[in-house]
C-alpha cells in the first residue's frame, strides 16, 4: 500500500487565491484568442435594427398578408387553404375562422374588412345558431361604426331572430333606431334591454340615457309635425286668397304654379288690399337683368324705373339709360300672349299693365324688356318679332 503511494507524483496544494488568479488568466487568454480571429459578419441571422420587419415576413409571426398576391409564399398559401378551404374545414370551423378575422379587423378599426369577414362567415351555412347570431351581431356593430344605421338595424334583427334574448343586438338596434329617428322602436328596444337586466338586478345607464333622449326627440318630432301641418293649412288658405285676388283682377297666367319659388312669389301686402309681385327687367342689348323682389301693383312703373336708375348701372358705361321726370331715353316692352312685343305706358301702375288684354304672367313672374328709345337695337328687337 505504501509502495503505490510512493509511485504517484506529488500534487501541489492550491490556495483559494491561486485558483482565482488562474481562472482570471484563462479568461484573459480566451478573450485574446477570440479577438485575434478573422472578422466575418453573420449574414444569415436577423439584423437587430430590422428584427420586427423580418418577423413580419415569417408566416407564423406576420400580422397581415402582403398587399401584392404574388408576394404570398407557398407556405402562407398552404396555411390559408388549411384555414379557409371547404375541403379541410366544416362550415362551423369556417364560420369561426371568419368570425375571428372579423373581430381582429374590428379591433383595429378596419370596419369594412370586418364586415367582409363576418359576411363570409354568415355565407358559410353554419348550423351553429349561437355562432351565426354572433356573426350577425358583430356585423351590425361594424355597420354602426360606418354609420350604415339601417344595415346595422337589419343585422341586429337577424341576430335576434336566432337568439331573442341576445342583449348586444338589442343594444345596437336601439342605437340604430335612434340614428334613423325611429324613436318608438328605439324606446321599445331600450325597454327590452332594461327589462332583461332588471331580472338580473342590473342596469345599463347608457340605455337609460338613450331612452330618455328618444322620448324627448319623439315629443319634439310630434311638435314639429303639428307646427308643419298648421303652417301648411295656413299656407293653403293664403294661396287660395292670392289665387282669388289674381282672378278678381282678371290677370292672365300660364297656369304654372305662381308659387314655384317659396322665397320670391306673388303675395298680398300686409293689409291684404294689393298684390305684390316679383318682377324681372331685362336689357337684351347688354345681357343684363334686374330682379325686383317686391313690386306692389298700385305703384307706377315709372316710379320703380326712376328708383332703379337713380345711379347709372356699372354696365351702362356710356350712361345712356336715363329716366326721370324731365328726361327719358328708354322704352319698355312686354311679350304678349300672342308672342308679339307691346310697348308699355310707364305712367300706369303695375296692376293696370298686368290687366292688359295681351299681357300674360309666365312662371309667376312678370317680365319687361328695356331698350334705348329710337336705337338700332330697339329696331332689331322689334324686327325679331315680325
Short mmCIF file of C-alpha atoms in Angstrom, two decimals:
data_model
loop_
_atom_site.label_atom_id
_atom_site.label_comp_id
_atom_site.label_asym_id
_atom_site.label_seq_id
_atom_site.Cartn_x
_atom_site.Cartn_y
_atom_site.Cartn_z
CA UNK A 1 0.00 0.00 0.00
CA UNK A 2 2.79 2.36 0.88
CA UNK A 3 4.71 1.43 -2.32
CA UNK A 4 1.80 2.54 -4.60
CA UNK A 5 1.58 5.84 -2.84
CA UNK A 6 5.29 6.40 -3.38
CA UNK A 7 4.94 5.85 -7.21
CA UNK A 8 2.35 8.74 -7.63
CA UNK A 9 3.69 12.27 -8.31
CA UNK A 10 3.26 14.80 -5.58
CA UNK A 11 0.25 17.17 -6.20
CA UNK A 12 0.53 20.86 -5.44
CA UNK A 13 -1.93 22.14 -2.93
CA UNK A 14 -3.68 25.29 -4.40
CA UNK A 15 -4.80 28.05 -2.22
CA UNK A 16 -8.13 29.83 -2.98
CA UNK A 17 -6.31 32.98 -4.07
CA UNK A 18 -4.18 31.00 -6.50
CA UNK A 19 -7.26 29.31 -8.03
CA UNK A 20 -8.95 32.71 -8.66
CA UNK A 21 -5.79 34.10 -10.21
CA UNK A 22 -5.54 31.10 -12.58
CA UNK A 23 -9.22 31.41 -13.63
CA UNK A 24 -8.75 35.10 -14.46
CA UNK A 25 -5.69 34.26 -16.55
CA UNK A 26 -7.61 31.60 -18.53
CA UNK A 27 -10.46 34.07 -19.22
CA UNK A 28 -7.98 36.63 -20.44
CA UNK A 29 -6.30 34.11 -22.74
CA UNK A 30 -9.72 33.12 -24.23
CA UNK A 31 -10.67 36.75 -24.91
CA UNK A 32 -7.34 37.38 -26.60
CA UNK A 33 -7.84 34.29 -28.78
CA UNK A 34 -11.32 35.37 -29.91
CA UNK A 35 -10.14 38.93 -30.63
CA UNK A 36 -7.38 37.58 -32.88
CA UNK A 37 -9.80 35.51 -35.03
CA UNK A 38 -10.68 36.75 -38.56
CA UNK A 39 -13.65 39.17 -38.50
CA UNK A 40 -16.66 37.79 -40.52
CA UNK A 41 -20.21 39.12 -40.48
CA UNK A 42 -23.04 36.64 -39.94
CA UNK A 43 -25.44 37.30 -42.80
CA UNK A 44 -27.97 34.55 -42.14
CA UNK A 45 -29.39 35.98 -38.92
CA UNK A 46 -31.93 38.84 -38.37
CA UNK A 47 -30.33 42.30 -38.02
CA UNK A 48 -31.07 43.85 -34.67
CA UNK A 49 -32.46 47.04 -36.22
CA UNK A 50 -34.87 45.12 -38.50
CA UNK A 51 -35.98 42.15 -36.48
CA UNK A 52 -39.64 43.23 -36.45
CA UNK A 53 -39.62 43.66 -40.21
CA UNK A 54 -38.09 40.20 -40.66
CA UNK A 55 -40.63 38.63 -38.30
CA UNK A 56 -43.46 40.11 -40.40
CA UNK A 57 -42.13 38.05 -43.33
CA UNK A 58 -42.48 34.80 -41.40
CA UNK A 59 -45.91 33.15 -41.84
CA UNK A 60 -46.14 32.23 -38.17
CA UNK A 61 -45.45 35.75 -36.89
CA UNK A 62 -46.93 38.09 -39.56
CA UNK A 63 -49.90 40.22 -38.52
CA UNK A 64 -51.13 40.99 -42.06
CA UNK A 65 -50.85 39.47 -45.52
CA UNK A 66 -48.76 41.15 -48.25
CA UNK A 67 -50.73 43.58 -50.41
CA UNK A 68 -49.35 42.02 -53.60
CA UNK A 69 -50.77 38.48 -54.04
CA UNK A 70 -47.62 37.49 -55.93
CA UNK A 71 -45.59 38.03 -52.76
CA UNK A 72 -47.53 35.38 -50.82
CA UNK A 73 -45.26 32.43 -50.17
CA UNK A 74 -46.34 28.81 -50.82
CA UNK A 75 -46.27 28.23 -47.05
CA UNK A 76 -48.73 31.08 -46.48
CA UNK A 77 -50.96 29.81 -49.27
CA UNK A 78 -50.94 26.41 -47.69
CA UNK A 79 -51.85 27.80 -44.29
CA UNK A 80 -54.66 29.81 -45.90
CA UNK A 81 -56.03 26.73 -47.56
CA UNK A 82 -55.90 24.82 -44.31
CA UNK A 83 -57.80 27.64 -42.60
CA UNK A 84 -60.34 28.58 -45.27
CA UNK A 85 -60.69 25.61 -47.60
CA UNK A 86 -64.10 23.94 -47.52
CA UNK A 87 -62.28 20.69 -48.21
CA UNK A 88 -60.40 20.80 -44.91
CA UNK A 89 -62.92 22.68 -42.74
CA UNK A 90 -66.50 22.17 -41.67
CA UNK A 91 -68.97 25.07 -42.07
CA UNK A 92 -68.74 25.65 -38.32
CA UNK A 93 -64.95 25.85 -38.45
CA UNK A 94 -65.06 28.24 -41.41
CA UNK A 95 -67.59 30.47 -39.65
CA UNK A 96 -65.41 30.52 -36.54
CA UNK A 97 -62.30 31.43 -38.56
CA UNK A 98 -64.09 34.26 -40.35
CA UNK A 99 -65.50 35.49 -37.06
CA UNK A 100 -62.01 35.63 -35.54
CA UNK A 101 -60.66 37.51 -38.59
CA UNK A 102 -63.60 39.91 -38.43
CA UNK A 103 -63.01 40.55 -34.75
CA UNK A 104 -59.34 41.23 -35.44
CA UNK A 105 -60.16 43.79 -38.15
CA UNK A 106 -62.87 45.38 -35.99
CA UNK A 107 -60.39 45.73 -33.13
CA UNK A 108 -58.01 47.56 -35.48
CA UNK A 109 -60.87 49.78 -36.78
CA UNK A 110 -60.86 48.21 -40.24
CA UNK A 111 -64.64 48.05 -40.27
CA UNK A 112 -65.15 47.35 -43.96
CA UNK A 113 -62.79 44.38 -43.83
CA UNK A 114 -64.55 43.24 -40.67
CA UNK A 115 -67.92 43.36 -42.48
CA UNK A 116 -66.45 41.32 -45.32
CA UNK A 117 -65.17 38.66 -42.90
CA UNK A 118 -68.45 38.45 -40.97
CA UNK A 119 -70.35 38.21 -44.27
CA UNK A 120 -68.13 35.31 -45.35
CA UNK A 121 -68.84 33.60 -42.06
CA UNK A 122 -72.60 34.10 -42.49
CA UNK A 123 -72.48 32.66 -46.02
CA UNK A 124 -70.69 29.52 -44.77
CA UNK A 125 -74.10 28.00 -43.88
CA UNK A 126 -73.01 27.28 -40.36
CA UNK A 127 -75.51 25.21 -38.35
CA UNK A 128 -74.41 26.67 -35.01
CA UNK A 129 -77.20 29.11 -34.15
CA UNK A 130 -75.18 30.78 -31.41
CA UNK A 131 -72.25 31.38 -33.77
CA UNK A 132 -74.49 32.73 -36.53
CA UNK A 133 -76.14 35.13 -34.10
CA UNK A 134 -72.70 36.38 -33.08
CA UNK A 135 -71.71 36.92 -36.72
CA UNK A 136 -74.86 38.99 -37.40
CA UNK A 137 -74.35 40.94 -34.18
CA UNK A 138 -70.70 41.68 -34.93
CA UNK A 139 -71.52 42.78 -38.46
CA UNK A 140 -74.23 45.06 -37.06
CA UNK A 141 -71.63 46.70 -34.80
CA UNK A 142 -69.28 47.26 -37.76
CA UNK A 143 -72.14 48.70 -39.82
CA UNK A 144 -72.96 51.09 -36.99
CA UNK A 145 -69.34 52.28 -36.89
CA UNK A 146 -69.58 53.11 -40.61
CA UNK A 147 -72.89 54.95 -39.99
CA UNK A 148 -74.78 52.35 -42.02
CA UNK A 149 -77.57 52.50 -39.48
CA UNK A 150 -80.29 50.74 -41.46
CA UNK A 151 -77.96 47.87 -42.36
CA UNK A 152 -76.91 47.68 -38.72
CA UNK A 153 -80.56 47.52 -37.66
CA UNK A 154 -81.31 44.73 -40.15
CA UNK A 155 -78.34 42.67 -38.95
CA UNK A 156 -79.40 43.19 -35.32
CA UNK A 157 -82.87 41.89 -36.19
CA UNK A 158 -81.35 38.80 -37.82
CA UNK A 159 -79.27 38.14 -34.71
CA UNK A 160 -82.38 38.46 -32.53
CA UNK A 161 -84.30 36.01 -34.71
CA UNK A 162 -81.62 33.44 -33.98
CA UNK A 163 -81.26 34.39 -30.32
CA UNK A 164 -84.15 36.51 -28.95
CA UNK A 165 -82.52 37.09 -25.54
CA UNK A 166 -79.25 38.39 -27.03
CA UNK A 167 -78.51 41.71 -25.31
CA UNK A 168 -75.85 43.06 -27.66
CA UNK A 169 -78.01 43.24 -30.83
CA UNK A 170 -80.85 44.73 -28.76
CA UNK A 171 -78.43 47.43 -27.68
CA UNK A 172 -77.23 48.03 -31.25
CA UNK A 173 -80.78 48.03 -32.62
CA UNK A 174 -81.79 50.72 -30.11
CA UNK A 175 -78.89 52.95 -31.15
CA UNK A 176 -79.57 52.42 -34.86
CA UNK A 177 -83.25 53.29 -34.43
CA UNK A 178 -82.30 56.50 -32.66
CA UNK A 179 -79.97 57.46 -35.51
CA UNK A 180 -82.68 56.90 -38.16
CA UNK A 181 -85.16 58.85 -35.96
CA UNK A 182 -87.44 55.87 -35.35
CA UNK A 183 -87.93 56.86 -31.73
CA UNK A 184 -90.84 54.50 -30.99
CA UNK A 185 -88.75 51.47 -31.94
CA UNK A 186 -85.77 52.88 -30.06
CA UNK A 187 -87.82 53.11 -26.87
CA UNK A 188 -89.14 49.58 -27.44
CA UNK A 189 -85.64 48.09 -27.79
CA UNK A 190 -84.43 50.07 -24.77
CA UNK A 191 -87.32 48.69 -22.69
CA UNK A 192 -86.43 45.15 -23.71
CA UNK A 193 -82.82 45.66 -22.60
CA UNK A 194 -83.81 47.24 -19.30
CA UNK A 195 -86.41 44.52 -18.55
CA UNK A 196 -83.85 41.77 -19.18
CA UNK A 197 -81.28 43.50 -16.96
CA UNK A 198 -83.85 44.14 -14.23
CA UNK A 199 -84.30 40.38 -13.83
CA UNK A 200 -80.57 40.20 -13.08
CA UNK A 201 -80.69 43.24 -10.76
CA UNK A 202 -78.54 45.14 -13.27
CA UNK A 203 -78.92 48.45 -15.07
CA UNK A 204 -77.42 49.95 -18.21
CA UNK A 205 -77.10 53.71 -17.79
CA UNK A 206 -76.25 54.20 -21.46
CA UNK A 207 -79.59 52.64 -22.44
CA UNK A 208 -81.41 54.65 -19.77
CA UNK A 209 -79.94 57.85 -21.22
CA UNK A 210 -80.68 56.76 -24.78
CA UNK A 211 -84.30 56.02 -23.90
CA UNK A 212 -84.72 59.45 -22.30
CA UNK A 213 -83.27 61.12 -25.40
CA UNK A 214 -85.58 59.11 -27.67
CA UNK A 215 -88.65 60.13 -25.65
CA UNK A 216 -87.57 63.77 -25.80
CA UNK A 217 -86.85 63.68 -29.53
CA UNK A 218 -90.19 61.98 -30.18
CA UNK A 219 -92.01 64.85 -28.45
CA UNK A 220 -90.04 67.39 -30.49
CA UNK A 221 -90.77 65.47 -33.70
CA UNK A 222 -94.52 65.38 -32.96
CA UNK A 223 -94.48 69.07 -32.13
CA UNK A 224 -92.70 69.88 -35.40
CA UNK A 225 -95.21 67.78 -37.35
CA UNK A 226 -98.11 69.65 -35.77
CA UNK A 227 -96.48 73.00 -36.50
CA UNK A 228 -95.81 71.97 -40.08
CA UNK A 229 -99.41 70.88 -40.53
CA UNK A 230 -100.65 74.20 -39.15
CA UNK A 231 -98.22 76.05 -41.39
CA UNK A 232 -99.37 74.12 -44.42
CA UNK A 233 -103.04 74.75 -43.60
CA UNK A 234 -102.31 78.44 -43.15
CA UNK A 235 -100.26 78.43 -46.36
CA UNK A 236 -103.08 76.73 -48.28
CA UNK A 237 -105.50 79.36 -47.06
CA UNK A 238 -103.16 82.18 -48.09
CA UNK A 239 -102.60 80.57 -51.50
CA UNK A 240 -106.35 80.41 -52.04
CA UNK A 241 -106.69 84.07 -51.12
CA UNK A 242 -103.91 85.05 -53.57
CA UNK A 243 -105.38 83.00 -56.39
CA UNK A 244 -108.79 84.57 -55.80
CA UNK A 245 -107.19 88.05 -55.85
CA UNK A 246 -105.47 87.26 -59.19
CA UNK A 247 -108.72 86.02 -60.66
CA UNK A 248 -110.61 89.06 -59.35
CA UNK A 249 -108.02 91.33 -61.02
CA UNK A 250 -108.51 89.42 -64.30
CA UNK A 251 -104.76 88.91 -64.64
CA UNK A 252 -103.87 86.12 -67.07
CA UNK A 253 -101.30 83.47 -66.07
CA UNK A 254 -99.87 80.48 -67.94
CA UNK A 255 -101.44 78.16 -65.32
CA UNK A 256 -98.00 77.29 -63.94
CA UNK A 257 -97.59 77.36 -60.19
CA UNK A 258 -97.25 81.02 -59.26
CA UNK A 259 -95.70 79.83 -56.01
CA UNK A 260 -92.86 77.87 -57.66
CA UNK A 261 -90.26 79.80 -55.65
CA UNK A 262 -91.11 79.81 -51.96
CA UNK A 263 -88.74 82.72 -51.32
CA UNK A 264 -90.00 85.11 -54.02
CA UNK A 265 -93.57 84.65 -55.17
CA UNK A 266 -96.62 86.82 -55.54
CA UNK A 267 -98.31 87.64 -52.23
CA UNK A 268 -100.73 90.07 -50.66
CA UNK A 269 -99.48 93.11 -48.80
CA UNK A 270 -99.97 93.43 -45.05
CA UNK A 271 -103.49 94.84 -45.38
CA UNK A 272 -104.48 92.23 -47.96
CA UNK A 273 -105.52 95.02 -50.34
CA UNK A 274 -102.85 94.77 -53.06
CA UNK A 275 -100.90 92.02 -54.80
CA UNK A 276 -97.12 92.26 -54.56
CA UNK A 277 -95.22 90.69 -57.47
CA UNK A 278 -91.65 89.62 -58.15
CA UNK A 279 -90.69 91.36 -61.43
CA UNK A 280 -87.77 90.94 -63.84
CA UNK A 281 -86.46 93.76 -66.06
CA UNK A 282 -84.28 92.51 -68.91
CA UNK A 283 -81.79 94.55 -71.03
CA UNK A 284 -81.39 92.49 -74.25
CA UNK A 285 -78.58 94.64 -75.65
CA UNK A 286 -76.42 94.37 -72.54
CA UNK A 287 -77.36 90.82 -71.48
CA UNK A 288 -78.27 92.13 -68.04
CA UNK A 289 -81.31 91.78 -65.77
CA UNK A 290 -82.72 93.43 -62.67
CA UNK A 291 -84.84 91.47 -60.23
CA UNK A 292 -87.35 93.38 -58.11
CA UNK A 293 -88.50 91.07 -55.35
CA UNK A 294 -91.47 93.13 -54.15
CA UNK A 295 -93.30 95.32 -56.68
CA UNK A 296 -96.71 96.34 -55.33
CA UNK A 297 -99.35 96.55 -58.05
CA UNK A 298 -100.52 100.10 -57.18
CA UNK A 299 -97.06 101.62 -57.80
CA UNK A 300 -96.45 103.36 -61.13
CA UNK A 301 -93.94 101.67 -63.40
CA UNK A 302 -92.06 104.93 -63.90
CA UNK A 303 -91.63 105.32 -60.14
CA UNK A 304 -89.91 101.94 -60.00
CA UNK A 305 -87.72 102.76 -63.01
CA UNK A 306 -86.68 106.11 -61.53
CA UNK A 307 -85.68 104.32 -58.35
CA UNK A 308 -83.64 101.80 -60.33
CA UNK A 309 -81.83 104.49 -62.36
CA UNK A 310 -81.05 106.99 -59.61
CA UNK A 311 -77.49 105.98 -60.31
CA UNK A 312 -76.22 104.60 -63.59
CA UNK A 313 -75.62 100.84 -63.54
CA UNK A 314 -72.00 99.72 -63.74
CA UNK A 315 -72.65 98.06 -67.10
CA UNK A 316 -74.01 101.34 -68.57
CA UNK A 317 -70.55 102.74 -69.33
CA UNK A 318 -71.96 105.46 -71.63
CA UNK A 319 -74.63 106.43 -69.07
CA UNK A 320 -77.21 106.21 -71.83
CA UNK A 321 -80.03 104.73 -69.73
CA UNK A 322 -81.81 107.74 -68.26
CA UNK A 323 -85.35 108.07 -66.95
CA UNK A 324 -86.60 110.95 -64.84
CA UNK A 325 -89.38 113.49 -64.72
CA UNK A 326 -87.67 115.64 -67.37
CA UNK A 327 -85.76 113.14 -69.47
CA UNK A 328 -86.49 109.63 -70.65
CA UNK A 329 -84.27 107.71 -73.06
CA UNK A 330 -85.96 104.34 -72.50
CA UNK A 331 -88.82 102.34 -73.94
CA UNK A 332 -90.33 99.37 -72.08
CA UNK A 333 -91.96 96.34 -73.73
CA UNK A 334 -93.53 93.04 -72.73
CA UNK A 335 -94.14 89.92 -74.80
CA UNK A 336 -97.87 89.32 -75.16
CA UNK A 337 -99.91 86.16 -75.13
CA UNK A 338 -99.64 86.16 -78.94
CA UNK A 339 -95.82 86.31 -78.67
CA UNK A 340 -95.65 89.86 -80.02
CA UNK A 341 -93.99 92.87 -78.34
CA UNK A 342 -96.17 95.54 -76.77
CA UNK A 343 -94.96 98.94 -75.64
CA UNK A 344 -95.75 99.85 -72.04
CA UNK A 345 -97.18 103.12 -70.81
CA UNK A 346 -94.75 103.69 -67.92
CA UNK A 347 -97.16 106.13 -66.28
CA UNK A 348 -99.54 103.28 -65.47
CA UNK A 349 -99.41 101.29 -62.21
CA UNK A 350 -98.13 97.73 -62.43
CA UNK A 351 -101.58 96.26 -61.76
CA UNK A 352 -103.13 98.05 -64.73
CA UNK A 353 -100.36 96.84 -67.05
CA UNK A 354 -100.80 93.24 -65.89
CA UNK A 355 -104.53 93.52 -66.58
CA UNK A 356 -104.00 94.43 -70.23
CA UNK A 357 -105.63 92.06 -72.69
CA UNK A 358 -102.39 90.81 -74.23
CA UNK A 359 -100.34 90.52 -71.02
CA UNK A 360 -99.67 87.08 -69.55
CA UNK A 361 -97.71 86.26 -66.41
CA UNK A 362 -95.39 83.31 -67.02
CA UNK A 363 -93.94 81.18 -64.22
CA UNK A 364 -95.44 83.54 -61.65
CA UNK A 365 -93.13 86.44 -62.61
CA UNK A 366 -93.90 89.37 -64.96
CA UNK A 367 -91.10 90.22 -67.46
CA UNK A 368 -90.34 93.58 -69.05
CA UNK A 369 -87.73 94.46 -71.71
CA UNK A 370 -85.94 97.84 -71.55
CA UNK A 371 -84.27 99.34 -74.62
CA UNK A 372 -82.86 102.71 -75.63
CA UNK A 373 -85.58 104.62 -77.47
CA UNK A 374 -85.16 105.01 -81.25
CA UNK A 375 -81.94 103.00 -81.25
CA UNK A 376 -80.81 100.41 -83.78
CA UNK A 377 -81.01 97.83 -81.02
CA UNK A 378 -84.66 98.66 -80.40
CA UNK A 379 -85.35 98.37 -84.14
CA UNK A 380 -83.64 94.97 -84.27
CA UNK A 381 -85.56 93.81 -81.18
CA UNK A 382 -88.91 94.70 -82.80
CA UNK A 383 -87.94 93.16 -86.15
CA UNK A 384 -87.19 89.85 -84.43
CA UNK A 385 -90.90 89.51 -83.64
CA UNK A 386 -92.11 90.21 -87.20
#
